[in-house]
PDB file of C-alpha atoms in Angstrom:
ATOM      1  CA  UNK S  18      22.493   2.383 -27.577  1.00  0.00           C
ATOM      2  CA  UNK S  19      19.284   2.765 -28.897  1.00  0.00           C
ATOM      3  CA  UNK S  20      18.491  -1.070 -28.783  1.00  0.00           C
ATOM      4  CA  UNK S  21      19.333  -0.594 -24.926  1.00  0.00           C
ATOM      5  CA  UNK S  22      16.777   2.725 -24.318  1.00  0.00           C
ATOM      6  CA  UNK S  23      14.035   0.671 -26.056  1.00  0.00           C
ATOM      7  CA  UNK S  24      14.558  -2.085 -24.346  1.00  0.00           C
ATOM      8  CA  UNK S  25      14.557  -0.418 -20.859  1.00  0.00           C
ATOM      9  CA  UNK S  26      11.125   1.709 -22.442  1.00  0.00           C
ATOM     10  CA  UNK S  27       9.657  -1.631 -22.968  1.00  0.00           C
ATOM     11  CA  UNK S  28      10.536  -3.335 -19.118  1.00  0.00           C
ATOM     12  CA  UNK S  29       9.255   0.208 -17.717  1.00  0.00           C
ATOM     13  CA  UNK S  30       5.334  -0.257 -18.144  1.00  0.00           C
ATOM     14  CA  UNK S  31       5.866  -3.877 -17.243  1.00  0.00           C
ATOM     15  CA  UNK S  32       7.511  -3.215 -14.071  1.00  0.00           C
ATOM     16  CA  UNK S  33       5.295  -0.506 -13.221  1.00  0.00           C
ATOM     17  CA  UNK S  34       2.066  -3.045 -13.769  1.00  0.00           C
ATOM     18  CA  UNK S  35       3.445  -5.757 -11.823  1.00  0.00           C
ATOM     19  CA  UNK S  36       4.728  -3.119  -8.586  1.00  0.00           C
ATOM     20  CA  UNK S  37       0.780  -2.202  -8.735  1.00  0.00           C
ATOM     21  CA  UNK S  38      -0.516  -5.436  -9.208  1.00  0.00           C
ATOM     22  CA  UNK S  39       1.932  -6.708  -6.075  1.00  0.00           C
ATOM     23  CA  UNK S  40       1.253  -3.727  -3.950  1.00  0.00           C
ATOM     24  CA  UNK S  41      -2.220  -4.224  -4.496  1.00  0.00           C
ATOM     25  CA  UNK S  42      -2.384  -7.521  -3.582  1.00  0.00           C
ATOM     26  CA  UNK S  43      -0.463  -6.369  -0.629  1.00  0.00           C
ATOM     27  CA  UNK S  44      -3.101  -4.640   0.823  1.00  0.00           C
ATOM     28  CA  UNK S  45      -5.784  -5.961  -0.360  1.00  0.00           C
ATOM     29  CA  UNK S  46      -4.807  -9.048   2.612  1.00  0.00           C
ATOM     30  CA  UNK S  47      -4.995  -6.439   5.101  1.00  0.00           C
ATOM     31  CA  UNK S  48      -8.083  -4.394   3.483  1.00  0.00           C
ATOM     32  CA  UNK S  49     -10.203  -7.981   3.725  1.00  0.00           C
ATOM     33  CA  UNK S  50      -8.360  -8.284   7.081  1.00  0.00           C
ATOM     34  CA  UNK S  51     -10.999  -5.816   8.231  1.00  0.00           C
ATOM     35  CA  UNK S  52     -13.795  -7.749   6.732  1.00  0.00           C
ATOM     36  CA  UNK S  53     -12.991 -11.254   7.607  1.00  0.00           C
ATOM     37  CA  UNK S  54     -11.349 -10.784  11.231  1.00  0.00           C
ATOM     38  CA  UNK S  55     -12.561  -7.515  12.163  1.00  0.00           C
ATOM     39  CA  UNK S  56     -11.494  -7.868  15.769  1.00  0.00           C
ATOM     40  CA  UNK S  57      -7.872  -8.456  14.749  1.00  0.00           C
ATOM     41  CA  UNK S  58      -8.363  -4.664  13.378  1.00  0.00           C
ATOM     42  CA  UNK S  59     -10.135  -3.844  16.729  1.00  0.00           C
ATOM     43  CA  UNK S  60      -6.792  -4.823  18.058  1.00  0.00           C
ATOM     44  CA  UNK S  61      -4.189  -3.029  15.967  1.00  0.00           C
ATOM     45  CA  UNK S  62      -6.260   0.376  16.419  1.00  0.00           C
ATOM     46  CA  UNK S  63      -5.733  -0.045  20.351  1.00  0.00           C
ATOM     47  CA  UNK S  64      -2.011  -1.352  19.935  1.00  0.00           C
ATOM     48  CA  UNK S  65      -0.933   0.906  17.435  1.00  0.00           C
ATOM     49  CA  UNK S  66      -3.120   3.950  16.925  1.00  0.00           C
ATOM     50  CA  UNK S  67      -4.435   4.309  20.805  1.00  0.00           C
ATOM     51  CA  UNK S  68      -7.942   4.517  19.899  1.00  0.00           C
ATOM     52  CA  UNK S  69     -10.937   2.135  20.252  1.00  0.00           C
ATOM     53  CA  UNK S  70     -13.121   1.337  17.184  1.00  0.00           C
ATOM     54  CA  UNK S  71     -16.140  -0.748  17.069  1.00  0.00           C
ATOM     55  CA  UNK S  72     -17.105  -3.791  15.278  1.00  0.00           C
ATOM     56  CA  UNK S  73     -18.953  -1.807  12.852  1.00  0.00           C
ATOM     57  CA  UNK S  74     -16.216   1.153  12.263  1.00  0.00           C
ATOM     58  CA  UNK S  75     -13.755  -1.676  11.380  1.00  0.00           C
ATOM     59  CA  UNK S  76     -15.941  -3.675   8.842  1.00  0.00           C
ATOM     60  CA  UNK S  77     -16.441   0.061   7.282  1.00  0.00           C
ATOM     61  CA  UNK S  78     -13.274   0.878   6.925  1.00  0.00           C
ATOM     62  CA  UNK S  79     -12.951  -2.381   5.081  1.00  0.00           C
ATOM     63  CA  UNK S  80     -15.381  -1.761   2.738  1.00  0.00           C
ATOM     64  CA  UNK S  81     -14.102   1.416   2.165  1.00  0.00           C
ATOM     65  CA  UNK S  82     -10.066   0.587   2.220  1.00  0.00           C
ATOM     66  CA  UNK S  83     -10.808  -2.812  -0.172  1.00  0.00           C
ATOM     67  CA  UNK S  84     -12.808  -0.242  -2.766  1.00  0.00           C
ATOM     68  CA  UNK S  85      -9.425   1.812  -3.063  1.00  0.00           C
ATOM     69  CA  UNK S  86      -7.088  -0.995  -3.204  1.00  0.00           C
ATOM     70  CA  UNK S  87      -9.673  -2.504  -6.073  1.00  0.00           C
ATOM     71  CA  UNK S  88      -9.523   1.078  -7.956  1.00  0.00           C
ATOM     72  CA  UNK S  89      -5.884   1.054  -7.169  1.00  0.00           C
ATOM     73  CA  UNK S  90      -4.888  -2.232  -9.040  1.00  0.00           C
ATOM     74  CA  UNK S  91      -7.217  -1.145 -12.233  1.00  0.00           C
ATOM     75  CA  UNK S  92      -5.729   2.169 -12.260  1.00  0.00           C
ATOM     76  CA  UNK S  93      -8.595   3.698 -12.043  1.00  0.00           C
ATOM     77  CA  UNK S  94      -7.850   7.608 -10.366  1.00  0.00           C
ATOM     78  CA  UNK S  95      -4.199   6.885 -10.497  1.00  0.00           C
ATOM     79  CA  UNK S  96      -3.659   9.964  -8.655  1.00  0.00           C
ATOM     80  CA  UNK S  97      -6.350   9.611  -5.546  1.00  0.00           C
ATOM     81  CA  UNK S  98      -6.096   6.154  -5.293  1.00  0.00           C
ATOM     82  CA  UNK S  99      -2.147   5.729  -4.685  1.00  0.00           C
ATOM     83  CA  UNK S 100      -2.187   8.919  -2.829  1.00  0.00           C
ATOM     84  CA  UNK S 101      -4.836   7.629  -0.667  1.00  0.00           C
ATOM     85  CA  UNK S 102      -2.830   4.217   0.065  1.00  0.00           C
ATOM     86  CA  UNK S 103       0.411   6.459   0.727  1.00  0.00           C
ATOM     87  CA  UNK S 104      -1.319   8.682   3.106  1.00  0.00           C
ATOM     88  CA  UNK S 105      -3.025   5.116   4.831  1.00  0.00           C
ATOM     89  CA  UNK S 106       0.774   3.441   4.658  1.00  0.00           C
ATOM     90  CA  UNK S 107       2.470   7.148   5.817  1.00  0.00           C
ATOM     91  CA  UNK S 108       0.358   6.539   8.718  1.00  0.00           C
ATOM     92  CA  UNK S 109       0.514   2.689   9.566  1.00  0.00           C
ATOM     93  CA  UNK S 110       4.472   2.845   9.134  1.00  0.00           C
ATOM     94  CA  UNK S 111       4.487   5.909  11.569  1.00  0.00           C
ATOM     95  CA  UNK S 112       2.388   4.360  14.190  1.00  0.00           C
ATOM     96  CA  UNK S 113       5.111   1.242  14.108  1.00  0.00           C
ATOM     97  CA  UNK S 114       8.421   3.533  14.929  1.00  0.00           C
ATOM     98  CA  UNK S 115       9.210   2.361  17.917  1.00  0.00           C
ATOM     99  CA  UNK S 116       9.634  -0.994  15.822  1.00  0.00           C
ATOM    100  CA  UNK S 117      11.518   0.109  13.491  1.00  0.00           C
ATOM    101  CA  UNK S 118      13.769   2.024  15.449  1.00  0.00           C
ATOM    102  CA  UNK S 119      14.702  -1.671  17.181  1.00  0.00           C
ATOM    103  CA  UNK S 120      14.169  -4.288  15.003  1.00  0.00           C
ATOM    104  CA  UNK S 121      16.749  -6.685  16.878  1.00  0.00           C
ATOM    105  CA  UNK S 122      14.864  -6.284  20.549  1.00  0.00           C
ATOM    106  CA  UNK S 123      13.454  -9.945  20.409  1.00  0.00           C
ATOM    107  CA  UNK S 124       9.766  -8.854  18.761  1.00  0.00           C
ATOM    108  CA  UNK S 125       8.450  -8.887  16.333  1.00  0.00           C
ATOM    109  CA  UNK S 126      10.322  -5.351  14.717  1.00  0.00           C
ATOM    110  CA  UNK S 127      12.725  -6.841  11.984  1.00  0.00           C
ATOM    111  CA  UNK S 128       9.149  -7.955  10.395  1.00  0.00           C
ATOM    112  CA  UNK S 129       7.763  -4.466  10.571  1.00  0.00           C
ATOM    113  CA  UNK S 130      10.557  -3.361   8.090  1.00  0.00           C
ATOM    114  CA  UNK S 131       8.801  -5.057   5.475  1.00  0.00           C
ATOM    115  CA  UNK S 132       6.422  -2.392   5.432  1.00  0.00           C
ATOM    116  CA  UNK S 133       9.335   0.197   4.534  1.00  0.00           C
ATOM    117  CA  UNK S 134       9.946  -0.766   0.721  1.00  0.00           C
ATOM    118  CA  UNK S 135       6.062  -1.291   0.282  1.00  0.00           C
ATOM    119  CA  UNK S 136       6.017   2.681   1.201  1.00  0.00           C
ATOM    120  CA  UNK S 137       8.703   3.106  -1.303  1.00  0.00           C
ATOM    121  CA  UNK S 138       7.141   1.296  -3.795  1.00  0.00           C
ATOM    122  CA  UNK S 139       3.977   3.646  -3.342  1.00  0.00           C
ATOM    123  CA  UNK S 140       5.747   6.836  -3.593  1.00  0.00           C
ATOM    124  CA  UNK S 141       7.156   5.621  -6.989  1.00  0.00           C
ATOM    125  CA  UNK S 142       3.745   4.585  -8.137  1.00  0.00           C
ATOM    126  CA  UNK S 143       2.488   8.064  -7.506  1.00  0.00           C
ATOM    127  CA  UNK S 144       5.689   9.988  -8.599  1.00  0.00           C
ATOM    128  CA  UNK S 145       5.252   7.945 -12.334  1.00  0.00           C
ATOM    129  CA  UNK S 146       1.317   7.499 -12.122  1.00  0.00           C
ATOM    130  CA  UNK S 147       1.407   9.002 -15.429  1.00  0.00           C
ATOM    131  CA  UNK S 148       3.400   6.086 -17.512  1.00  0.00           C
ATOM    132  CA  UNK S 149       1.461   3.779 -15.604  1.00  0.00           C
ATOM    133  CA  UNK S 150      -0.458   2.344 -18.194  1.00  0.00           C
ATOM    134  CA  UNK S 151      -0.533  -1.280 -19.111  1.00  0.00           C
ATOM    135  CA  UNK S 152      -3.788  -2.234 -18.081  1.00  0.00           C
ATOM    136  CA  UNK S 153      -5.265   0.394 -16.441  1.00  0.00           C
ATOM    137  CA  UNK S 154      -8.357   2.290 -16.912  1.00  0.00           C
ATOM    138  CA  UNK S 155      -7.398   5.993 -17.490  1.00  0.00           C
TER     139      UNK S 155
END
């Protein structure tokens, strides 16, 4: 039995590293998303949040959303920086509800649900921020 428990303690900081590393990557597409096509993010903030941005707003929010996700993957402030892509996520999976709630209505919405175990994946991050710490800055 205690073969098994230090087996599983040794998988735990491994899987933790490569759910940050993934999750990271993750949004680090859609962070440089901003920066390389910022009128695709000109788009999704009038589909999906209702409000115009400019040009400008969406290369800042880049800038700003690419420095997290960097901090993020080096666990560097553990405890802002996956809080800050939760709250970001919370939001992004909210504004897509009415996909969710019909992902079989010919759209796009079964794709949307991909978005659902990256959220999960966060809230674990956060919840064991503390054991995260194969390579990561503390």
């Amino acid at each position: 039995m205690a073969q098994l428990t230090e087996a599983r303690s040794g998988h735990y900081p491994l899987g933790l590293l490569v759910l940050r590393i993934a999750t990271g990557l993750f949004f680090l597409v859609w962070a440089l998303d901003k920066l390389v096509n910022p009128k695709h993010t000109l788009a999704v903030f009038e589909k999906f949040y209702f409000m115009p941005i400019s040009v400008t707003v969406a290369l800042a929010l880049g800038v700003a959303q690419t420095a997290i996700v960097i901090a993020f993957m080096v666990g560097l402030y553990k405890k802002w920086t996956t809080l800050a892509l939760l709250a970001m996520h919370s939001v992004a999976l909210a504004s897509t509800w009415s996909h969710l709630i019909s992902p079989y209505s010919g759209g796009p919405g079964l794709v949307f649900w991909a978005a659902v175990p990256v959220w999960a994946g966060l809230l674990l991050l956060w919840l064991c921020r503390d054991d995260d710490r194969l390579w990561s800055i503390h």
